[in-house]
Short mmCIF file of C-alpha atoms and ligand atoms in Angstrom, two decimals:
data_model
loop_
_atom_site.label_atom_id
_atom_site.label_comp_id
_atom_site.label_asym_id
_atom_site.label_seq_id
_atom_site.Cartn_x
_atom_site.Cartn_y
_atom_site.Cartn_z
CA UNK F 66 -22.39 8.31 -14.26
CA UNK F 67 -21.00 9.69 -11.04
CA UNK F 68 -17.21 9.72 -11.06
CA UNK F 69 -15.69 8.23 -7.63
CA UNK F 70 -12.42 9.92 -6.78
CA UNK F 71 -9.72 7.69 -5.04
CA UNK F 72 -6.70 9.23 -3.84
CA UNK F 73 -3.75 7.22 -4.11
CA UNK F 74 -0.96 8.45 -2.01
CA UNK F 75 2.91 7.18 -2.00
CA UNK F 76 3.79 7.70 1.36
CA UNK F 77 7.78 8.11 0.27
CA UNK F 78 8.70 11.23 -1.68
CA UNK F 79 9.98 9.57 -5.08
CA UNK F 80 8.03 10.76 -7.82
CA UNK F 81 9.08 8.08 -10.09
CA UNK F 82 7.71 5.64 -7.78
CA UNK F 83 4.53 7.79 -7.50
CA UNK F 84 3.85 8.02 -11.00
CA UNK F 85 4.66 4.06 -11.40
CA UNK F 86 1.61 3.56 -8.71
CA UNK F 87 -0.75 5.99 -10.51
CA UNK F 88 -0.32 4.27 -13.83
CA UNK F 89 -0.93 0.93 -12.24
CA UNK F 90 -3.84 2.39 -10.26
CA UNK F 91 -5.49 3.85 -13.55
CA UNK F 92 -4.79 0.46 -15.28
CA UNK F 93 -7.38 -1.30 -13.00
CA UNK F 94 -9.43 1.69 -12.46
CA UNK F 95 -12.95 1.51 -13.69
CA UNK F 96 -14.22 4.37 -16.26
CA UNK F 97 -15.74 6.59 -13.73
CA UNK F 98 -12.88 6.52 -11.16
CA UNK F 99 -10.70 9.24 -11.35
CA UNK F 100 -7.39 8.09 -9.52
CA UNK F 101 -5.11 10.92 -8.23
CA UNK F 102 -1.71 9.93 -7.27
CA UNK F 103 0.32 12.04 -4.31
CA UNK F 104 3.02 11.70 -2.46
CA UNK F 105 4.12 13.94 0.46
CA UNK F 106 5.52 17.11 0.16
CA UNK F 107 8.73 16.78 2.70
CA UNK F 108 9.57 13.30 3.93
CA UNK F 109 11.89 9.78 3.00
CA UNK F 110 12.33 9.10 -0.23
CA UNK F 111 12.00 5.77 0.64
CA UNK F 112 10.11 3.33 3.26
CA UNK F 113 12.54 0.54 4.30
CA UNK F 114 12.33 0.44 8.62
CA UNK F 115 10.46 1.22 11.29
CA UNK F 116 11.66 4.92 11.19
CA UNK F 117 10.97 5.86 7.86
CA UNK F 118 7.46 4.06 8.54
CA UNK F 119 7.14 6.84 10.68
CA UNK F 120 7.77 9.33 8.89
CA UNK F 121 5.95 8.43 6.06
CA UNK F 122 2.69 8.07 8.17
CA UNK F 123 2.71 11.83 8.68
CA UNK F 124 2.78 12.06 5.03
CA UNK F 125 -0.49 10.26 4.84
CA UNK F 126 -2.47 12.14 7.48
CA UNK F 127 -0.92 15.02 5.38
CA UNK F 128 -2.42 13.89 2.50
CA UNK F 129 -5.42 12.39 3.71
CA UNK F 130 -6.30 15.97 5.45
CA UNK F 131 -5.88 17.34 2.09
CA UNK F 132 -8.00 15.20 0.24
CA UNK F 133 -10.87 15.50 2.58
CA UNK F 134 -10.66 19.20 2.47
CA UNK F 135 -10.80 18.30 -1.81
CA UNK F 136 -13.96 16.24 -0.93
CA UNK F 137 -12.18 12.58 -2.20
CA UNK F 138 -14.00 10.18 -1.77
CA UNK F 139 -11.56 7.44 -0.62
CA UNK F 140 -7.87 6.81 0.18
CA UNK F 141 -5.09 4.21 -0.83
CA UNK F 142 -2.24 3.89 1.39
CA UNK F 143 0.47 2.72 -1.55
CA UNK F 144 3.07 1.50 0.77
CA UNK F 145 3.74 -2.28 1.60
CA UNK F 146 4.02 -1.23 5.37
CA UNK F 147 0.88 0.39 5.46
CA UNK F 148 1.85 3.23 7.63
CA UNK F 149 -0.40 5.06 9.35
CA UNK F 150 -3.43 3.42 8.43
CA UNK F 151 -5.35 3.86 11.73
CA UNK F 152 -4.30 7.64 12.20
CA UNK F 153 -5.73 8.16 8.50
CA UNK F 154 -8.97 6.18 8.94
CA UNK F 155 -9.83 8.90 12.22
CA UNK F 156 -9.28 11.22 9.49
CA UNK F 157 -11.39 9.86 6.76
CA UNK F 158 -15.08 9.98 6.35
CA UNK F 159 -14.46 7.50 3.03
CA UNK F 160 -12.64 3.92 2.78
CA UNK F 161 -9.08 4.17 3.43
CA UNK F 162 -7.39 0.37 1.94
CA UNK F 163 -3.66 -0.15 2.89
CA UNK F 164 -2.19 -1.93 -0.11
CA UNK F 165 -0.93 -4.91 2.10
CA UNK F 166 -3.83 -5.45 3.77
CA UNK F 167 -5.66 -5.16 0.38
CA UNK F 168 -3.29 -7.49 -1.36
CA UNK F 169 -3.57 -10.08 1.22
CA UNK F 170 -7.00 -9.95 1.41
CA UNK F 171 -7.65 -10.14 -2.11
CA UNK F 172 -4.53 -13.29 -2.22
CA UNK F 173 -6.52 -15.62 0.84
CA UNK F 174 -9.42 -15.46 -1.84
CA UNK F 175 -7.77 -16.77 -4.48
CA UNK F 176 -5.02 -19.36 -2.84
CA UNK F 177 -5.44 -20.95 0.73
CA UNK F 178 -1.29 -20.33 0.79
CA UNK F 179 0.42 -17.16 -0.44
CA UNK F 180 4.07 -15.91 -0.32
CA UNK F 181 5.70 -12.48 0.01
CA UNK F 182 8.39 -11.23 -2.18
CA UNK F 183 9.83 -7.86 -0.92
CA UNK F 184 12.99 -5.60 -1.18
CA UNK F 185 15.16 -5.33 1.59
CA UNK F 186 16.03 -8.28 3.87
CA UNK F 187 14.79 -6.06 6.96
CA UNK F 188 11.81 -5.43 5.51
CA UNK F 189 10.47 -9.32 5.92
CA UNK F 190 10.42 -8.65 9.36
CA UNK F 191 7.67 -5.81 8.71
CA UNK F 192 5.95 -8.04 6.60
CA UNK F 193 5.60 -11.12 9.31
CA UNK F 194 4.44 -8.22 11.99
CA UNK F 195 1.22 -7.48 9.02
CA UNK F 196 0.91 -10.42 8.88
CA UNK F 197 0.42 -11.41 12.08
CA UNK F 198 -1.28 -7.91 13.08
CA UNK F 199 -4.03 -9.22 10.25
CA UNK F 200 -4.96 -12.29 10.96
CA UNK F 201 -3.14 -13.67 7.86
CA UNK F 202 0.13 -15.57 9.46
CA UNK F 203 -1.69 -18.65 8.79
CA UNK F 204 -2.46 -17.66 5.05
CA UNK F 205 1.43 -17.08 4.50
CA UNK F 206 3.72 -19.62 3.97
CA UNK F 207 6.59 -17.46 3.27
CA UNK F 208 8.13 -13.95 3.13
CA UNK F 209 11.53 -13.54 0.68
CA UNK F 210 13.64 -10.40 -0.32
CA UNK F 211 15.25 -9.52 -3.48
CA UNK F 212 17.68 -7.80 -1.15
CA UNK F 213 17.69 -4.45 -3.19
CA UNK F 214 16.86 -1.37 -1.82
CA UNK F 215 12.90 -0.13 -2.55
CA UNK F 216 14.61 2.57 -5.46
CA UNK F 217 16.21 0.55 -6.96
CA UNK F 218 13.15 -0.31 -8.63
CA UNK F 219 13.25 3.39 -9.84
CA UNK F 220 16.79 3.17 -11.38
CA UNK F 221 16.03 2.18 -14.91
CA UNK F 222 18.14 -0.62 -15.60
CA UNK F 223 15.39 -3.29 -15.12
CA UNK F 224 17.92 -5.19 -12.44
CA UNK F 225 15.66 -4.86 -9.65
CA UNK F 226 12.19 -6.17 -11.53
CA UNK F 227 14.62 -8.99 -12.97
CA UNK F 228 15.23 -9.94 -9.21
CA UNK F 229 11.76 -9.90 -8.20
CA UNK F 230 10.76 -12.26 -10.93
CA UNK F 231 13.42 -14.61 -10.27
CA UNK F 232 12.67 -14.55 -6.47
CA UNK F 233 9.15 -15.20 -7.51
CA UNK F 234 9.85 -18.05 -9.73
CA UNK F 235 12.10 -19.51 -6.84
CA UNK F 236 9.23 -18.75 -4.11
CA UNK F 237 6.83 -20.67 -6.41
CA UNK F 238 8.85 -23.72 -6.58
CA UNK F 239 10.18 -23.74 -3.06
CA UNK F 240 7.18 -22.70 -1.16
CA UNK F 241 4.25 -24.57 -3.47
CA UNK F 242 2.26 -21.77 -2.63
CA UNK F 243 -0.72 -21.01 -4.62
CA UNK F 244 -0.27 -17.22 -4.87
CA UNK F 245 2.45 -14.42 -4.43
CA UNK F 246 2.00 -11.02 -2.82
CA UNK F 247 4.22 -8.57 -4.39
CA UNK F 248 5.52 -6.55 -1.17
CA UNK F 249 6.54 -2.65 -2.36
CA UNK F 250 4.45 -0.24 -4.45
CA UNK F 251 7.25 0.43 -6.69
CA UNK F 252 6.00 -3.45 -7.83
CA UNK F 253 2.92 -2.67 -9.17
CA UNK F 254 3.55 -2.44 -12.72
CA UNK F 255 5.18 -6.31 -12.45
CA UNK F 256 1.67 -8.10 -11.33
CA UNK F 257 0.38 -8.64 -14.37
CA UNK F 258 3.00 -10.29 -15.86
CA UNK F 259 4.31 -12.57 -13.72
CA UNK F 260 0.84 -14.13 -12.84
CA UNK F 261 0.64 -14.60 -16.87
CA UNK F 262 4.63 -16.23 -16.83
CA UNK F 263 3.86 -18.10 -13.03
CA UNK F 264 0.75 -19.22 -13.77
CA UNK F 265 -0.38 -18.74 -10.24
CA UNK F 266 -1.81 -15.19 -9.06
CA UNK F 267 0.81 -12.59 -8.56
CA UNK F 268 -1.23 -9.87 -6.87
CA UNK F 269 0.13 -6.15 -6.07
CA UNK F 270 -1.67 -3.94 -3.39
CA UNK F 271 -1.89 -0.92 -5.28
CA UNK F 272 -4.53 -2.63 -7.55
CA UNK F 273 -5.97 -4.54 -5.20
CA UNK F 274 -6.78 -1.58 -3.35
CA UNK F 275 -8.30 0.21 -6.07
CA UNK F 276 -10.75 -2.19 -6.75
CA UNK F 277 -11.63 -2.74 -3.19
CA UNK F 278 -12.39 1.02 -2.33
CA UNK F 279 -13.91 0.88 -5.66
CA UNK F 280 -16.27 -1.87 -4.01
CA UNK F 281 -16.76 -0.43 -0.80
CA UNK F 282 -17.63 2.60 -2.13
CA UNK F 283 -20.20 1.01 -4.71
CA UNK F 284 -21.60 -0.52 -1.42
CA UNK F 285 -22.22 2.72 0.60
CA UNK F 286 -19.59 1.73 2.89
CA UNK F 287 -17.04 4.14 4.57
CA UNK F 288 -14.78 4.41 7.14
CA UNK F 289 -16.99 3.84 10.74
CA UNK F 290 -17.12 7.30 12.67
CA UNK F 291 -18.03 5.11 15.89
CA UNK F 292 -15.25 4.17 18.70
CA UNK F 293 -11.80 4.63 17.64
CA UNK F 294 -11.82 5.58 13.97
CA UNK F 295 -14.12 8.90 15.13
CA UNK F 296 -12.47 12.33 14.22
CA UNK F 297 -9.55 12.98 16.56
CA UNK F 298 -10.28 14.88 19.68
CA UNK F 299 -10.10 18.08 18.82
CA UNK F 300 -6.62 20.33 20.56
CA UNK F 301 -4.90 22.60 19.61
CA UNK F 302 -2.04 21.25 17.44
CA UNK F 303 1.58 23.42 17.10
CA UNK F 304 4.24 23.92 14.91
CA UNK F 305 4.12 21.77 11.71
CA UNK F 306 1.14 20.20 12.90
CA UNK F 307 -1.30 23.32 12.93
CA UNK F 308 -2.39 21.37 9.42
CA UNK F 309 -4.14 19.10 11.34
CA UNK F 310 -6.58 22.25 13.47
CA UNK F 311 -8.60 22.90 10.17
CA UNK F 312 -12.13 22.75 11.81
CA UNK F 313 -13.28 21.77 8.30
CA UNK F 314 -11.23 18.43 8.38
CA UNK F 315 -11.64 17.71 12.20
C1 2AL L 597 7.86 0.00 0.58
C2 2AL L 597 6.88 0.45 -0.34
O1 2AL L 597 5.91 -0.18 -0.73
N1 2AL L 597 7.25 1.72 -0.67
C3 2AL L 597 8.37 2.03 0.01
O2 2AL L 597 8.95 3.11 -0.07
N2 2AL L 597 8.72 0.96 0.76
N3 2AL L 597 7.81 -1.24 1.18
C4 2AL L 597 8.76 -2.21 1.04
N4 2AL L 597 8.54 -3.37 1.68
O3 2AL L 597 9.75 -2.03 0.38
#
């Protein structure tokens, strides 16, 4: 059996929070997918705004230009924001799935309504933008915070997840909606769960996103080399971004 290789990459530098994604990843991983979990060698350690969005995406095209020179064969953007998804699919031969797209993808299949439950308040904002960006505003009837910060989910003391499953609990009752999306990677080990204790589905990105480049790349399918996902004109990059030049990658 061929093995597929899916690189799943925390765009913040936390390695807690990048080892909580892997194991999730591998969890829903099928036999011959090898999941390989990285995170970016400088960067935020975590994604809560607009700036640290941006920041982050460099970490991706960082990581997706090393992967491609490693010959993966697809890409998982493991942050709720999906930050430079675009920028990595020029990049990418393969798939590359952002894990909110991929979790509210997989949620309008399941439920005609689905709500959000994030970490920090500013953070719903970036969610409602997604949304909108995807098509999916009309899918969502809600977005809520736990109003913790995204490392907090990190810190051991089981406060944060205890928030996100009262928030969910709350979100079902309030918002009769027939699914939640969990909104930060550091949720994926909590999916499971809470769909189990909710009895609706409680879906997180980071498996979601697994199984669809798992199905894409069953299907042939990768990232379209036509239009505006082609490789990046080539220039001559500078400075940190000489990464980037490898004639091999562009
Ligand atoms: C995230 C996420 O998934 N990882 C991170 O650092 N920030 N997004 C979020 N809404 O908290």
């Amino acid at each position: 059996m061929t093995t597929l290789r899916i690189q799943v990459i925390n765009p913040n530098t936390s390695l807690a929070m990048t080892q909580t994604i892997g194991e999730a990843a591998r969890m829903v991983a099928s036999s011959g997918t090898e999941i390989l979990p990285v995170c970016p060698s400088h960067g935020v350690p975590s994604i809560e705004g607009h700036f640290d969005e941006a920041i982050g995406a460099m970490g991706v095209l960082e990581q997706v230009t090393l992967g491609e020179r490693a010959g993966v064969d697809g890409h998982i953007i493991a942050c709720f924001g999906d930050p430079g998804l675009l920028a990595a699919r020029e990049l990418a031969t393969g798939p590359v799935v952002g894990i909110a797209e991929a979790a509210m993808h997989m949620a309008t299949l399941v439920a005609t309504r689905f709500s959000i439950v994030t970490t920090l308040p500013r953070t719903v904002i970036i969610a409602h933008h997604l949304l909108r960006q995807y098509g999916f505003e009309h899918h969502c009837q809600a977005v809520h915070s736990i109003d913790l910060p995204v490392l907090s989910l990190e810190d051991g003391t089981g406060f944060a997840q205890q928030k996100v499953r009262e928030r969910c609990i709350q979100a079902k009752a309030q918002d009769n909606c027939g699914a939640i999306v969990l909104g930060c990677g550091g949720m994926a080990n909590l999916a499971r769960e809470l769909s189990h204790e909710l009895c609706i589905p409680v879906i997180d990105g980071v498996s979601a996103a697994v199984k669809m480049v798992e199905a894409l790349l069953g299907l042939g399918l990768g990232t379209s080399k036509q239009g505006d996902l082609a490789k990046p004109n080539p220039k001559p990059l500078t400075g940190p971004y000489t990464i980037f030049n490898d004639p091999s990658v562009m």
